[in-house]
Tab-separated table of C-alpha atoms in Angstrom:
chain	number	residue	atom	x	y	z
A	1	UNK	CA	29.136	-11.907	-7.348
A	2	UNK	CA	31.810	-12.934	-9.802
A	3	UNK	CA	31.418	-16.243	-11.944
A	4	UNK	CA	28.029	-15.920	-10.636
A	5	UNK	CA	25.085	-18.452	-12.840
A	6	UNK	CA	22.075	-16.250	-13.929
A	7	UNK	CA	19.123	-17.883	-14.969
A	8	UNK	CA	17.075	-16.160	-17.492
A	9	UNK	CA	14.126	-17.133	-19.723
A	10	UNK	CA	10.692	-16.027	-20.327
A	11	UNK	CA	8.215	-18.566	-20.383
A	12	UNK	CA	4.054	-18.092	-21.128
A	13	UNK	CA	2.554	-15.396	-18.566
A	14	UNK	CA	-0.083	-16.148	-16.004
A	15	UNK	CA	-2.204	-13.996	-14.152
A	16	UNK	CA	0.423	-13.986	-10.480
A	17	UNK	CA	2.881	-12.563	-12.857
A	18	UNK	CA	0.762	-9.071	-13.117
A	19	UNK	CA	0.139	-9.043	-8.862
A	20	UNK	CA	4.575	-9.797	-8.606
A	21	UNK	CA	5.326	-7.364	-10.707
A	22	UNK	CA	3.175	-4.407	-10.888
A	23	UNK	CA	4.707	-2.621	-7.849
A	24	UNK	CA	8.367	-3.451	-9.253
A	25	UNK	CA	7.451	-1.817	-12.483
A	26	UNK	CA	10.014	1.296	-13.326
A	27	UNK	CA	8.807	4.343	-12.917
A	28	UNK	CA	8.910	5.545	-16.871
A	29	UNK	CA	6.801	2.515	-17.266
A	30	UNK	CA	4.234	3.390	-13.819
A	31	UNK	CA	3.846	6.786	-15.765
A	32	UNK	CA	3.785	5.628	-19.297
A	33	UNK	CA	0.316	3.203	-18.133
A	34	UNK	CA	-0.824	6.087	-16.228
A	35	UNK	CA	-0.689	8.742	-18.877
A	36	UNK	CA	-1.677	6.680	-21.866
A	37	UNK	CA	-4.289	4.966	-19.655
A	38	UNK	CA	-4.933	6.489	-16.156
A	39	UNK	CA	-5.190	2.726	-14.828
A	40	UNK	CA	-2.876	1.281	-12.227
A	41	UNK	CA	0.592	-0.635	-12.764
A	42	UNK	CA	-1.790	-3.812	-12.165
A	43	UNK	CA	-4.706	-2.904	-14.175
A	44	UNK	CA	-2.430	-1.741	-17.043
A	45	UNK	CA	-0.343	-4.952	-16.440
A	46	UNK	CA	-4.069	-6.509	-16.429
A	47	UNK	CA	-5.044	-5.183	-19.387
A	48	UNK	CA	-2.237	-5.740	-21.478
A	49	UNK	CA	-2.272	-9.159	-20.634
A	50	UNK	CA	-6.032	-10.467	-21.279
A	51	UNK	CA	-5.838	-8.663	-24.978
A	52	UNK	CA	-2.759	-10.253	-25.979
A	53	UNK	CA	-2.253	-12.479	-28.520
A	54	UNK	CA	1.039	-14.123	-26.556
A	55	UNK	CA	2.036	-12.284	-23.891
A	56	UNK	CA	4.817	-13.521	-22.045
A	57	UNK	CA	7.024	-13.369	-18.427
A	58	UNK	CA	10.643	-12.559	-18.232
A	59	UNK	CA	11.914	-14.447	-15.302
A	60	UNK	CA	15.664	-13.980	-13.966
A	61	UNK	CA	17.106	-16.185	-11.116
A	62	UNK	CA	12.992	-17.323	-10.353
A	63	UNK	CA	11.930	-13.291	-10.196
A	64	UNK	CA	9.269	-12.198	-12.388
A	65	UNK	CA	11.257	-8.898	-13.901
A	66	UNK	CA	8.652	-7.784	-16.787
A	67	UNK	CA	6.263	-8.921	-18.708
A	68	UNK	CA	5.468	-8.219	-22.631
A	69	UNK	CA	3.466	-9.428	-25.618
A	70	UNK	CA	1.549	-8.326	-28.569
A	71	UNK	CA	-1.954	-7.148	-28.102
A	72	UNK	CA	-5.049	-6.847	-30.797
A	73	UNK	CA	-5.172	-8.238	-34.106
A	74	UNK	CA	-7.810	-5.750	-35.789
A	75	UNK	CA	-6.663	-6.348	-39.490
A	76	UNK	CA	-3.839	-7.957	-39.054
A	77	UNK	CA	-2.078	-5.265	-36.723
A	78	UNK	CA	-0.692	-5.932	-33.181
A	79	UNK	CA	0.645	-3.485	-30.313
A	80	UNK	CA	3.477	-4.956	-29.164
A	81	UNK	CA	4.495	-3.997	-25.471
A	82	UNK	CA	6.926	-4.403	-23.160
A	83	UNK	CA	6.276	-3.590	-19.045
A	84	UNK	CA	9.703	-4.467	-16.974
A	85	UNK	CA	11.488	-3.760	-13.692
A	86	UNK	CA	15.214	-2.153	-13.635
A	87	UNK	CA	16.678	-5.626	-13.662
A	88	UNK	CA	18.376	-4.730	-16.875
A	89	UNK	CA	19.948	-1.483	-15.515
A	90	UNK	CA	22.303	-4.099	-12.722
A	91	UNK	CA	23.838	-6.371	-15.221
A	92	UNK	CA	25.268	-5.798	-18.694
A	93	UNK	CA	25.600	-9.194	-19.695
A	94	UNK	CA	22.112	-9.714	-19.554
A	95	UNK	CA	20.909	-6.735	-21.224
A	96	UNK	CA	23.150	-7.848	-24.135
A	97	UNK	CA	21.108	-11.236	-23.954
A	98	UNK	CA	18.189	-8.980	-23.826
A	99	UNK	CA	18.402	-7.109	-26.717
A	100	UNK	CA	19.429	-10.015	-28.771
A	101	UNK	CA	16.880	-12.301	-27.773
A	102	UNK	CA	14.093	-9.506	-28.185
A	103	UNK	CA	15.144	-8.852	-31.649
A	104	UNK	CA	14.403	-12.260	-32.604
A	105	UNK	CA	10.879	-12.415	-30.861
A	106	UNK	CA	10.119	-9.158	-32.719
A	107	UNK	CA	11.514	-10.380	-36.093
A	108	UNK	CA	8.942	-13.914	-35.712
A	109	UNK	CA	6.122	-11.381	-34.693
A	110	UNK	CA	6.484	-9.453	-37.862
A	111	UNK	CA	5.723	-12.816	-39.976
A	112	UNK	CA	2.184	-12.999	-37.981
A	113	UNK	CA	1.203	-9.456	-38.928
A	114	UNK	CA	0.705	-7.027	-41.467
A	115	UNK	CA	2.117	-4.039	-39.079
A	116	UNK	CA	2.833	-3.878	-35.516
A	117	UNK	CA	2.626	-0.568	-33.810
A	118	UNK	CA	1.809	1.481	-30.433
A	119	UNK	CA	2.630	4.740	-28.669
A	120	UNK	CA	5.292	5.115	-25.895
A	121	UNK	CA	5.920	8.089	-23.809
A	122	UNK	CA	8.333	10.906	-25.214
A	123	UNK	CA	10.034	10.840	-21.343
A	124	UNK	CA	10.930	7.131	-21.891
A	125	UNK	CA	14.163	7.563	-23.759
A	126	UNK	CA	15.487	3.958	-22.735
A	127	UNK	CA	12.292	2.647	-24.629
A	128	UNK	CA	12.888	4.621	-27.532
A	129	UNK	CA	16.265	3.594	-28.380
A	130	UNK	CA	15.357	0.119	-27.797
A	131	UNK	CA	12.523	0.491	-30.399
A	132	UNK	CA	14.693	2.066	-32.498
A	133	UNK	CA	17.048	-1.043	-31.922
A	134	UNK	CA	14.288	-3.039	-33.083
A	135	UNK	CA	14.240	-1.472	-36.276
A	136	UNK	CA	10.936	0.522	-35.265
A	137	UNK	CA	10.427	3.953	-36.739
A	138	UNK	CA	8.981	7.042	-34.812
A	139	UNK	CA	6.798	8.614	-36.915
A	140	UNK	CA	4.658	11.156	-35.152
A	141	UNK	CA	3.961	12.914	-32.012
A	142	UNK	CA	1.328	13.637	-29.750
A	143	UNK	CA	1.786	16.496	-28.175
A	144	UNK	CA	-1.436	15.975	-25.762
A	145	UNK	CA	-1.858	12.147	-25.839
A	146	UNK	CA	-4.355	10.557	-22.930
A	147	UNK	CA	-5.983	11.509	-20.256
A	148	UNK	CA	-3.056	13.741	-18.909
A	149	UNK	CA	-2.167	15.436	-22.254
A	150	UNK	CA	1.500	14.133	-22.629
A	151	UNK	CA	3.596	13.965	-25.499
A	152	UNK	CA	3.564	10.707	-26.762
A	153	UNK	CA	5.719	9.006	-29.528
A	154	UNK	CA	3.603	6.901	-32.322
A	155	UNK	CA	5.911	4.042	-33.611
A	156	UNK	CA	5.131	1.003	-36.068
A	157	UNK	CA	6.919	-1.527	-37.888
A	158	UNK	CA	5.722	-3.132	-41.364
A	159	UNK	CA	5.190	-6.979	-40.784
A	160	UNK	CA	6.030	-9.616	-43.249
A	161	UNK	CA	2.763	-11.863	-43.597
């Protein structure tokens, strides 16, 4: 595996990506859709991708390993999301790539809207500190959010247009 090439980009998504990937989703993520939702990894997939703005495919070595986007633009807000695999968890290198790369999709996003926010399960620590990362802010809880009444974490970001 050393000196090994990865190939990693994310392109525009299309509607295979959703069927590839849903099964493959992590588990934080399979709960988070569930919770917030009580859809499926594909109709949650599904939905977030037909009310997106941009929604977009991560693809590593020609595997679909998540999908993410912003959805909604009531007044000038968006819900950004992000649905992946554990791809990241397997190689370092790439999660450095990652981060950096979604840093700078998040900073262009914030010059199309006037605040971006959405909710993410209080289980999914990983997510948090990558919002946080972001430059997000957490600034409430649900304790009884959804269908299965479970804490949830509101987060939004101010946008620059």
């Amino acid at each position: 595996m050393m000196g090994m090439n990865v190939n990693a980009y994310f392109r525009p998504s299309v509607e295979w990506d959703i069927s590839f990937l849903a099964p493959w989703l992590r588990r934080e993520d399979k709960d988070t859709i569930q919770w917030m939702t009580d859809m499926t990894p594909y109709d949650g997939l599904h939905y977030s991708w037909l009310n997106s703005n941009e929604s977009n495919t991560i693809v590593v070595n020609d595997t679909v390993v998540g999908m993410f986007g912003v959805a909604g633009q009531l007044y000038n807000e968006g819900c950004p999301w992000l649905l992946m695999s554990d791809f990241l968890e397997r190689d370092i290198k790439l999660h450095r790539i990652f981060l950096v790369e979604s840093r700078k999709w998040i900073q262009q996003q914030q010059q199309l809207y006037t605040k971006m926010f959405n909710f993410v399960s209080q289980t999914h620590t990983q997510h948090i500190k990558w919002l946080e990362w972001l430059g997000f802010k957490v600034l409430d809880l649900y304790p009884e959010f959804g269908p299965y009444k479970k804490p949830f974490l509101y987060f939004e970001m101010e946008g620059k247009r």
